Amino acid sequence: MDERDDRLVGNVELVAAGGFDALARVGYLDSIVAHIITNPRGALKGLPFSDPASPRSAPVREGYATGPGGARMQLIVHGGAGSAPDDPESRQEVLDEAAATGTGEPTPTAAVVAAIGVLERAPRFNAGVGGAIQDDGVVRTDAGIMTDEREVGAACSMPGVRDAATVARTVMTETPHVLVADDHAVSLAEGFGVETEADLTTERTRERWADLSPPDEGDTDERLAWVREQFGGSDTVGAVAVEDGKIAAATSTGGRWCALAGRVGDVPQVGSGFYATPAGGASATGAGEDIARMTLSRLAVERLEAGDSPETAAEHAIDELAVETDGGAGIIVLDDEGRVGSAYNTDAMQTSTAEQS
Ligand SMILES: NC(=O)C[C@H](N)C(=O)O
């Protein structure tokens, strides 16, 4: 830890030095505070993924978000809720870069796609390159995007497609649909010039896969028992942006490790992995089946519509999830005035915010 570290009661907040240096060079230093909150209690208990009994929210520091108004582009991004990473600083640098990249875009839609694009290219996150491998050894990507005008696009189960958020935006802007799946989504991506034959594995994921011994596909019972045992994982990415009251929210993922081939989680399901209305937007991460059962992102945005702050809305959504399911999850929320909130009931969730300078 260096002198920039900032200790909070019960939590540890880390500010990535490399990220700040890089951001200072491009003039974002004053507008960004990045943080990771770890959960010492969960860590001490050795909880593997979730502690549903105790939702926590990431504290918002002075100057962390932007003042009310939201006339300039403002973003919050997340890098997934789950166990505390062993390389938080380097992950934080990439999250900071993603948030800063988004602020240079002309619209909130372009901002969330650009921010997520940085994370889809970064091998350390479970989206695009570095995505989770399904039980047949293939990485398939999912993404969804929504704006305050109820424009929605999503694409799922796409092998070889790194830029899943771009494909989701293509579904939103170029088709009359809200969700396109599988080979058809890949063909659509190809038709719009998106690379579709990317190797989405990394050394890290190849090694992890090589250590596993999935049972023969012919034995369905045994295969499913293995999937239940192995299934899990974190590091999905998401972003919410606002400019002049216009909102976009998007999420992108490789899903979860060792899911059945073709499994699709919350991420491309509108209202679950992402949601936006004129009041604000949300992006979720974590146990996708539980997030989908709760339509978690819609739950949070509905609280904004009812007058809650983003922080309270995020906390409420995670509270509800903890009451109704035993899943671990996190959520980021941004309202139409540029106020941010986040909450999670896992050990950690890294986020970053940025405002156009
Ligand atoms: N790590 C994640 O956030 C996974 C994602 N929510 C899914 O279930 O596909």
CSV table of C-alpha atoms and ligand atoms in Angstrom, one decimal:
chain,number,residue,atom,x,y,z
A,1,MET,CA,0.0,0.0,0.0
A,2,ASP,CA,1.3,3.5,-0.6
A,3,GLU,CA,0.5,6.9,0.9
A,4,ARG,CA,-2.6,7.2,-1.2
A,5,ASP,CA,-4.3,4.3,0.6
A,6,ASP,CA,-7.2,5.5,2.7
A,7,ARG,CA,-8.5,3.3,5.5
A,8,LEU,CA,-12.1,3.3,6.4
A,9,VAL,CA,-13.7,1.8,9.5
A,10,GLY,CA,-14.4,-1.9,8.7
A,11,ASN,CA,-13.3,-1.6,5.2
A,12,VAL,CA,-10.1,-1.0,3.3
A,13,GLU,CA,-10.0,1.4,0.4
A,14,LEU,CA,-7.2,1.1,-2.1
A,15,VAL,CA,-6.5,3.7,-4.6
A,16,ALA,CA,-4.3,2.4,-7.5
A,17,ALA,CA,-1.2,4.5,-7.8
A,18,GLY,CA,-0.5,3.5,-11.4
A,19,GLY,CA,-4.1,4.4,-12.4
A,20,PHE,CA,-3.7,7.9,-10.8
A,21,ASP,CA,-0.5,8.5,-12.6
A,22,ALA,CA,-1.9,7.5,-15.9
A,23,LEU,CA,-5.0,9.6,-15.3
A,24,ALA,CA,-3.0,12.6,-14.2
A,25,ARG,CA,-1.4,12.5,-17.6
A,26,VAL,CA,-4.7,12.7,-19.4
A,27,GLY,CA,-6.1,15.2,-16.9
A,28,TYR,CA,-8.6,13.1,-15.0
A,29,LEU,CA,-6.9,13.1,-11.7
A,30,ASP,CA,-9.3,15.4,-9.9
A,31,SER,CA,-12.4,13.8,-11.2
A,32,ILE,CA,-11.8,10.2,-10.3
A,33,VAL,CA,-11.6,8.3,-7.1
A,34,ALA,CA,-11.4,4.6,-7.5
A,35,HIS,CA,-11.9,2.1,-4.8
A,36,ILE,CA,-12.1,-1.5,-3.8
A,37,ILE,CA,-13.9,-2.5,-0.6
A,38,THR,CA,-12.9,-5.8,0.9
A,39,ASN,CA,-14.9,-7.5,3.6
A,40,PRO,CA,-12.6,-8.5,6.4
A,41,ARG,CA,-15.3,-10.2,8.2
A,42,GLY,CA,-16.2,-12.4,5.2
A,43,ALA,CA,-12.5,-13.1,4.6
A,44,LEU,CA,-12.0,-14.1,8.2
A,45,LYS,CA,-14.9,-16.5,8.0
A,46,GLY,CA,-13.4,-17.8,4.8
A,47,LEU,CA,-16.6,-17.3,2.9
A,48,PRO,CA,-16.1,-18.5,-0.6
A,49,PHE,CA,-18.3,-16.1,-2.5
A,50,SER,CA,-21.2,-14.6,-0.6
A,51,ASP,CA,-22.4,-13.5,2.8
A,52,PRO,CA,-26.0,-12.7,2.1
A,53,ALA,CA,-26.7,-11.7,5.7
A,54,SER,CA,-24.7,-8.5,5.4
A,55,PRO,CA,-25.1,-6.3,2.4
A,56,ARG,CA,-22.5,-3.6,2.2
A,57,SER,CA,-22.2,-0.5,0.1
A,58,ALA,CA,-19.2,1.2,-1.2
A,59,PRO,CA,-18.8,4.6,0.6
A,60,VAL,CA,-19.0,7.6,-1.7
A,61,ARG,CA,-16.2,10.1,-0.9
A,62,GLU,CA,-16.3,13.8,-1.2
A,63,GLY,CA,-15.7,14.6,-4.8
A,64,TYR,CA,-16.1,11.0,-5.8
A,65,ALA,CA,-19.2,11.4,-7.7
A,66,THR,CA,-20.1,14.6,-9.3
A,67,GLY,CA,-22.3,17.3,-8.1
A,68,PRO,CA,-26.0,17.3,-9.1
A,69,GLY,CA,-26.8,18.4,-12.5
A,70,GLY,CA,-25.1,15.8,-14.7
A,71,ALA,CA,-24.5,18.2,-17.7
A,72,ARG,CA,-21.1,16.6,-18.3
A,73,MET,CA,-20.6,12.9,-19.1
A,74,GLN,CA,-20.3,10.9,-15.8
A,75,LEU,CA,-19.7,7.2,-15.5
A,76,ILE,CA,-19.5,4.5,-13.0
A,77,VAL,CA,-18.0,1.1,-13.9
A,78,HIS,CA,-17.6,-2.2,-12.0
A,79,GLY,CA,-15.4,-5.2,-12.5
A,80,GLY,CA,-17.6,-7.8,-10.9
A,81,ALA,CA,-18.6,-8.8,-7.4
A,82,GLY,CA,-17.0,-11.9,-5.8
A,83,SER,CA,-14.1,-12.9,-3.8
A,84,ALA,CA,-11.3,-10.4,-3.0
A,85,PRO,CA,-8.9,-10.4,-6.0
A,86,ASP,CA,-5.2,-11.1,-5.4
A,87,ASP,CA,-4.3,-8.3,-7.8
A,88,PRO,CA,-6.6,-5.4,-6.9
A,89,GLU,CA,-4.3,-2.6,-7.9
A,90,SER,CA,-3.7,-3.7,-11.5
A,91,ARG,CA,-7.4,-4.4,-11.9
A,92,GLN,CA,-8.2,-1.0,-10.6
A,93,GLU,CA,-5.9,0.6,-13.1
A,94,VAL,CA,-7.9,-1.0,-15.9
A,95,LEU,CA,-11.2,0.0,-14.3
A,96,ASP,CA,-10.0,3.6,-14.1
A,97,GLU,CA,-8.9,3.6,-17.7
A,98,ALA,CA,-12.3,2.2,-18.7
A,99,ALA,CA,-14.2,4.9,-16.8
A,100,ALA,CA,-11.9,7.7,-18.2
A,101,THR,CA,-12.3,6.3,-21.7
A,102,GLY,CA,-16.1,6.5,-21.5
A,103,THR,CA,-16.0,10.2,-20.6
A,104,GLY,CA,-14.4,11.0,-24.0
A,105,GLU,CA,-17.5,9.7,-25.9
A,106,PRO,CA,-20.3,11.8,-27.3
A,107,THR,CA,-23.3,10.0,-25.8
A,108,PRO,CA,-24.0,7.8,-22.8
A,109,THR,CA,-24.5,4.8,-25.1
A,110,ALA,CA,-21.1,5.3,-26.7
A,111,ALA,CA,-19.6,5.9,-23.3
A,112,VAL,CA,-20.8,2.6,-21.7
A,113,VAL,CA,-19.8,0.6,-24.8
A,114,ALA,CA,-16.4,2.2,-24.9
A,115,ALA,CA,-15.8,1.7,-21.2
A,116,ILE,CA,-16.8,-1.9,-21.3
A,117,GLY,CA,-14.7,-2.3,-24.5
A,118,VAL,CA,-11.6,-1.6,-22.4
A,119,LEU,CA,-12.6,-4.3,-19.9
A,120,GLU,CA,-13.6,-6.8,-22.6
A,121,ARG,CA,-10.0,-6.5,-24.0
A,122,ALA,CA,-8.4,-6.8,-20.6
A,123,PRO,CA,-7.6,-10.5,-19.8
A,124,ARG,CA,-8.1,-10.1,-16.1
A,125,PHE,CA,-11.9,-9.6,-16.3
A,126,ASN,CA,-14.6,-12.1,-17.0
A,127,ALA,CA,-15.9,-10.4,-20.2
A,128,GLY,CA,-14.6,-10.7,-23.8
A,129,VAL,CA,-11.0,-12.1,-23.5
A,130,GLY,CA,-10.6,-13.9,-20.2
A,131,GLY,CA,-14.3,-14.9,-20.1
A,132,ALA,CA,-15.4,-18.0,-18.1
A,133,ILE,CA,-15.2,-21.3,-19.9
A,134,GLN,CA,-18.4,-23.4,-20.2
A,135,ASP,CA,-18.5,-27.1,-19.6
A,136,ASP,CA,-17.6,-28.0,-23.2
A,137,GLY,CA,-14.4,-25.9,-23.1
A,138,VAL,CA,-15.8,-22.9,-25.0
A,139,VAL,CA,-16.1,-19.3,-23.8
A,140,ARG,CA,-19.4,-17.7,-24.8
A,141,THR,CA,-20.1,-14.0,-24.3
A,142,ASP,CA,-23.3,-12.2,-23.3
A,143,ALA,CA,-24.1,-8.5,-23.0
A,144,GLY,CA,-27.0,-6.1,-22.7
A,145,ILE,CA,-27.6,-2.4,-23.0
A,146,MET,CA,-30.5,0.0,-22.2
A,147,THR,CA,-31.1,3.7,-22.4
A,148,ASP,CA,-33.5,6.0,-20.6
A,149,GLU,CA,-35.7,6.0,-23.7
A,150,ARG,CA,-36.3,2.2,-23.2
A,151,GLU,CA,-34.2,1.3,-26.2
A,152,VAL,CA,-32.8,-2.1,-25.4
A,153,GLY,CA,-30.4,-4.5,-27.1
A,154,ALA,CA,-28.8,-7.7,-25.9
A,155,ALA,CA,-26.9,-10.6,-27.4
A,156,CYS,CA,-25.9,-13.9,-25.8
A,157,SER,CA,-24.1,-17.2,-26.1
A,158,MET,CA,-21.5,-15.9,-28.6
A,159,PRO,CA,-18.3,-17.9,-29.1
A,160,GLY,CA,-15.4,-16.0,-30.5
A,161,VAL,CA,-17.0,-12.5,-29.9
A,162,ARG,CA,-14.9,-10.3,-27.6
A,163,ASP,CA,-16.9,-7.1,-28.1
A,164,ALA,CA,-20.2,-8.3,-26.8
A,165,ALA,CA,-21.4,-4.9,-25.7
A,166,THR,CA,-20.9,-3.6,-29.2
A,167,VAL,CA,-23.1,-6.5,-30.5
A,168,ALA,CA,-25.7,-5.6,-27.9
A,169,ARG,CA,-25.7,-2.0,-29.1
A,170,THR,CA,-26.0,-3.3,-32.7
A,171,VAL,CA,-29.1,-5.3,-31.7
A,172,MET,CA,-30.5,-2.1,-30.1
A,173,THR,CA,-29.8,0.3,-32.9
A,174,GLU,CA,-30.0,-1.9,-36.0
A,175,THR,CA,-32.7,-4.5,-35.4
A,176,PRO,CA,-36.3,-4.5,-34.3
A,177,HIS,CA,-35.4,-7.0,-31.5
A,178,VAL,CA,-34.2,-6.8,-27.9
A,179,LEU,CA,-32.2,-10.1,-27.7
A,180,VAL,CA,-30.4,-12.2,-30.4
A,181,ALA,CA,-28.7,-15.5,-29.4
A,182,ASP,CA,-26.0,-17.9,-30.3
A,183,ASP,CA,-24.8,-18.4,-33.9
A,184,HIS,CA,-27.3,-15.9,-35.1
A,185,ALA,CA,-25.9,-13.2,-32.9
A,186,VAL,CA,-22.4,-14.1,-34.1
A,187,SER,CA,-23.6,-13.8,-37.7
A,188,LEU,CA,-25.2,-10.4,-37.0
A,189,ALA,CA,-22.0,-9.3,-35.3
A,190,GLU,CA,-20.0,-10.4,-38.4
A,191,GLY,CA,-22.4,-8.5,-40.7
A,192,PHE,CA,-21.7,-5.3,-38.8
A,193,GLY,CA,-17.9,-5.8,-38.9
A,194,VAL,CA,-17.4,-7.1,-35.4
A,195,GLU,CA,-14.6,-9.7,-35.0
A,196,THR,CA,-16.1,-13.1,-34.5
A,197,GLU,CA,-13.2,-15.5,-34.3
A,198,ALA,CA,-11.3,-14.1,-31.4
A,199,ASP,CA,-9.5,-16.5,-29.0
A,200,LEU,CA,-11.2,-15.5,-25.7
A,201,THR,CA,-9.1,-17.8,-23.6
A,202,THR,CA,-6.0,-16.5,-21.7
A,203,GLU,CA,-3.1,-18.3,-20.1
A,204,ARG,CA,-4.9,-18.0,-16.8
A,205,THR,CA,-8.2,-19.5,-18.0
A,206,ARG,CA,-6.5,-22.2,-20.1
A,207,GLU,CA,-4.5,-23.3,-17.1
A,208,ARG,CA,-7.6,-23.3,-14.9
A,209,TRP,CA,-9.5,-25.4,-17.5
A,210,ALA,CA,-6.6,-27.8,-17.9
A,211,ASP,CA,-6.8,-28.6,-14.2
A,212,LEU,CA,-10.4,-29.7,-14.5
A,213,SER,CA,-11.6,-33.1,-15.5
A,214,PRO,CA,-15.2,-32.8,-16.8
A,215,PRO,CA,-16.9,-36.2,-16.9
A,216,ASP,CA,-17.9,-37.7,-20.2
A,217,GLU,CA,-20.7,-35.7,-21.9
A,218,GLY,CA,-22.6,-39.0,-22.5
A,219,ASP,CA,-23.4,-39.3,-18.8
A,220,THR,CA,-25.9,-36.5,-18.1
A,221,ASP,CA,-26.3,-37.2,-14.4
A,222,GLU,CA,-22.6,-37.3,-13.7
A,223,ARG,CA,-22.1,-34.2,-15.9
A,224,LEU,CA,-24.7,-32.2,-14.1
A,225,ALA,CA,-23.3,-33.2,-10.7
A,226,TRP,CA,-19.9,-31.9,-11.9
A,227,VAL,CA,-21.4,-28.7,-13.2
A,228,ARG,CA,-23.1,-28.1,-9.9
A,229,GLU,CA,-19.8,-28.6,-8.1
A,230,GLN,CA,-17.7,-26.4,-10.3
A,231,PHE,CA,-20.2,-23.7,-11.3
A,232,GLY,CA,-19.4,-20.1,-10.1
A,233,GLY,CA,-17.1,-17.2,-10.6
A,234,SER,CA,-17.1,-13.5,-10.8
A,235,ASP,CA,-15.5,-10.5,-12.6
A,236,THR,CA,-18.3,-9.6,-15.0
A,237,VAL,CA,-18.1,-5.9,-16.0
A,238,GLY,CA,-20.7,-3.2,-16.3
A,239,ALA,CA,-21.1,0.6,-16.8
A,240,VAL,CA,-23.7,3.3,-16.3
A,241,ALA,CA,-23.3,6.7,-17.8
A,242,VAL,CA,-25.3,10.0,-17.7
A,243,GLU,CA,-25.0,13.2,-19.6
A,244,ASP,CA,-27.5,16.0,-19.5
A,245,GLY,CA,-30.1,13.7,-18.0
A,246,LYS,CA,-29.6,11.0,-20.8
A,247,ILE,CA,-28.8,7.6,-19.3
A,248,ALA,CA,-27.3,4.3,-20.6
A,249,ALA,CA,-26.5,1.1,-18.7
A,250,ALA,CA,-24.7,-1.9,-20.0
A,251,THR,CA,-23.2,-5.2,-18.7
A,252,SER,CA,-20.9,-7.7,-20.4
A,253,THR,CA,-19.7,-11.2,-19.3
A,254,GLY,CA,-18.4,-14.6,-20.1
A,255,GLY,CA,-21.0,-15.9,-17.7
A,256,ARG,CA,-19.8,-18.3,-14.9
A,257,TRP,CA,-17.3,-21.0,-14.9
A,258,CYS,CA,-18.3,-24.5,-16.0
A,259,ALA,CA,-21.9,-23.6,-16.7
A,260,LEU,CA,-23.6,-26.0,-19.1
A,261,ALA,CA,-22.8,-25.1,-22.6
A,262,GLY,CA,-25.4,-22.6,-23.8
A,263,ARG,CA,-26.3,-21.5,-20.3
A,264,VAL,CA,-27.3,-17.8,-20.3
A,265,GLY,CA,-27.4,-15.8,-17.0
A,266,ASP,CA,-28.8,-12.4,-16.0
A,267,VAL,CA,-26.4,-10.3,-18.1
A,268,PRO,CA,-28.4,-10.1,-21.4
A,269,GLN,CA,-31.8,-10.2,-19.6
A,270,VAL,CA,-33.3,-6.7,-19.5
A,271,GLY,CA,-34.2,-5.7,-15.9
A,272,SER,CA,-31.8,-8.3,-14.5
A,273,GLY,CA,-28.2,-7.6,-15.5
A,274,PHE,CA,-29.0,-4.0,-16.7
A,275,TYR,CA,-31.8,-1.5,-16.7
A,276,ALA,CA,-32.4,2.2,-17.3
A,277,THR,CA,-35.2,4.7,-17.2
A,278,PRO,CA,-35.2,8.5,-17.1
A,279,ALA,CA,-34.6,8.3,-13.3
A,280,GLY,CA,-31.2,6.4,-13.8
A,281,GLY,CA,-29.6,3.1,-14.6
A,282,ALA,CA,-28.1,0.1,-13.0
A,283,SER,CA,-25.7,-2.8,-13.8
A,284,ALA,CA,-25.5,-6.0,-11.8
A,285,THR,CA,-22.9,-8.7,-11.2
A,286,GLY,CA,-22.8,-12.0,-9.4
A,287,ALA,CA,-24.9,-15.1,-9.2
A,288,GLY,CA,-26.8,-14.7,-12.5
A,289,GLU,CA,-29.6,-17.1,-11.8
A,290,ASP,CA,-30.4,-15.2,-8.5
A,291,ILE,CA,-30.1,-11.8,-10.1
A,292,ALA,CA,-32.5,-12.9,-12.8
A,293,ARG,CA,-35.0,-14.3,-10.2
A,294,MET,CA,-35.0,-10.9,-8.6
A,295,THR,CA,-34.7,-8.7,-11.8
A,296,LEU,CA,-32.2,-7.0,-9.7
A,297,SER,CA,-31.4,-4.0,-11.9
A,298,ARG,CA,-35.0,-3.1,-12.3
A,299,LEU,CA,-35.5,-3.4,-8.6
A,300,ALA,CA,-32.8,-0.8,-8.0
A,301,VAL,CA,-34.0,1.6,-10.7
A,302,GLU,CA,-37.6,1.4,-9.4
A,303,ARG,CA,-36.3,2.6,-6.1
A,304,LEU,CA,-34.7,5.6,-7.8
A,305,GLU,CA,-38.1,6.3,-9.4
A,306,ALA,CA,-39.7,6.2,-5.9
A,307,GLY,CA,-37.3,8.9,-4.7
A,308,ASP,CA,-34.4,6.9,-3.1
A,309,SER,CA,-30.8,8.0,-3.5
A,310,PRO,CA,-28.7,5.7,-5.7
A,311,GLU,CA,-26.9,4.5,-2.6
A,312,THR,CA,-30.2,3.5,-0.9
A,313,ALA,CA,-31.5,2.0,-4.1
A,314,ALA,CA,-28.4,-0.2,-4.5
A,315,GLU,CA,-28.6,-1.3,-0.8
A,316,HIS,CA,-32.2,-2.0,-1.0
A,317,ALA,CA,-31.8,-4.2,-4.1
A,318,ILE,CA,-29.0,-6.2,-2.5
A,319,ASP,CA,-31.0,-6.5,0.8
A,320,GLU,CA,-33.9,-7.9,-1.2
A,321,LEU,CA,-31.7,-10.4,-3.0
A,322,ALA,CA,-30.2,-11.6,0.3
A,323,VAL,CA,-33.7,-12.1,1.8
A,324,GLU,CA,-35.1,-14.0,-1.2
A,325,THR,CA,-32.1,-16.0,-2.4
A,326,ASP,CA,-28.8,-17.2,-1.1
A,327,GLY,CA,-26.9,-15.6,-4.0
A,328,GLY,CA,-23.9,-13.2,-3.9
A,329,ALA,CA,-24.2,-10.2,-6.0
A,330,GLY,CA,-23.3,-6.5,-6.5
A,331,ILE,CA,-24.9,-3.6,-8.2
A,332,ILE,CA,-23.9,-0.1,-9.4
A,333,VAL,CA,-26.5,2.7,-9.7
A,334,LEU,CA,-26.3,6.1,-11.3
A,335,ASP,CA,-29.1,8.6,-11.3
A,336,ASP,CA,-30.1,11.3,-13.7
A,337,GLU,CA,-28.2,13.9,-11.7
A,338,GLY,CA,-25.0,12.0,-11.7
A,339,ARG,CA,-25.2,10.7,-8.2
A,340,VAL,CA,-23.7,7.2,-7.7
A,341,GLY,CA,-24.4,4.3,-5.4
A,342,SER,CA,-23.2,0.7,-5.2
A,343,ALA,CA,-23.7,-2.3,-2.9
A,344,TYR,CA,-22.7,-5.9,-2.8
A,345,ASN,CA,-23.0,-8.9,-0.4
A,346,THR,CA,-19.8,-10.6,-1.6
A,347,ASP,CA,-16.3,-10.2,-0.3
A,348,ALA,CA,-15.4,-7.4,-2.8
A,349,MET,CA,-16.5,-5.4,-5.7
A,350,GLN,CA,-14.2,-2.9,-7.5
A,351,THR,CA,-15.6,0.2,-9.1
A,352,SER,CA,-14.4,3.4,-10.7
A,353,THR,CA,-16.1,6.7,-11.5
A,354,ALA,CA,-15.1,9.4,-13.9
A,355,GLU,CA,-16.5,12.8,-15.0
A,356,GLN,CA,-15.7,14.6,-18.2
A,357,SER,CA,-13.1,17.2,-17.5
B,1,LIG,N1,-19.7,-12.9,-12.6
B,1,LIG,C1,-20.9,-12.6,-13.0
B,1,LIG,O1,-21.3,-11.5,-12.7
B,1,LIG,C2,-21.6,-13.6,-13.8
B,1,LIG,C3,-22.9,-13.1,-14.4
B,1,LIG,N2,-23.8,-12.4,-13.5
B,1,LIG,C4,-23.6,-14.4,-14.9
B,1,LIG,O2,-24.3,-15.0,-14.1
B,1,LIG,O3,-23.5,-14.8,-16.0
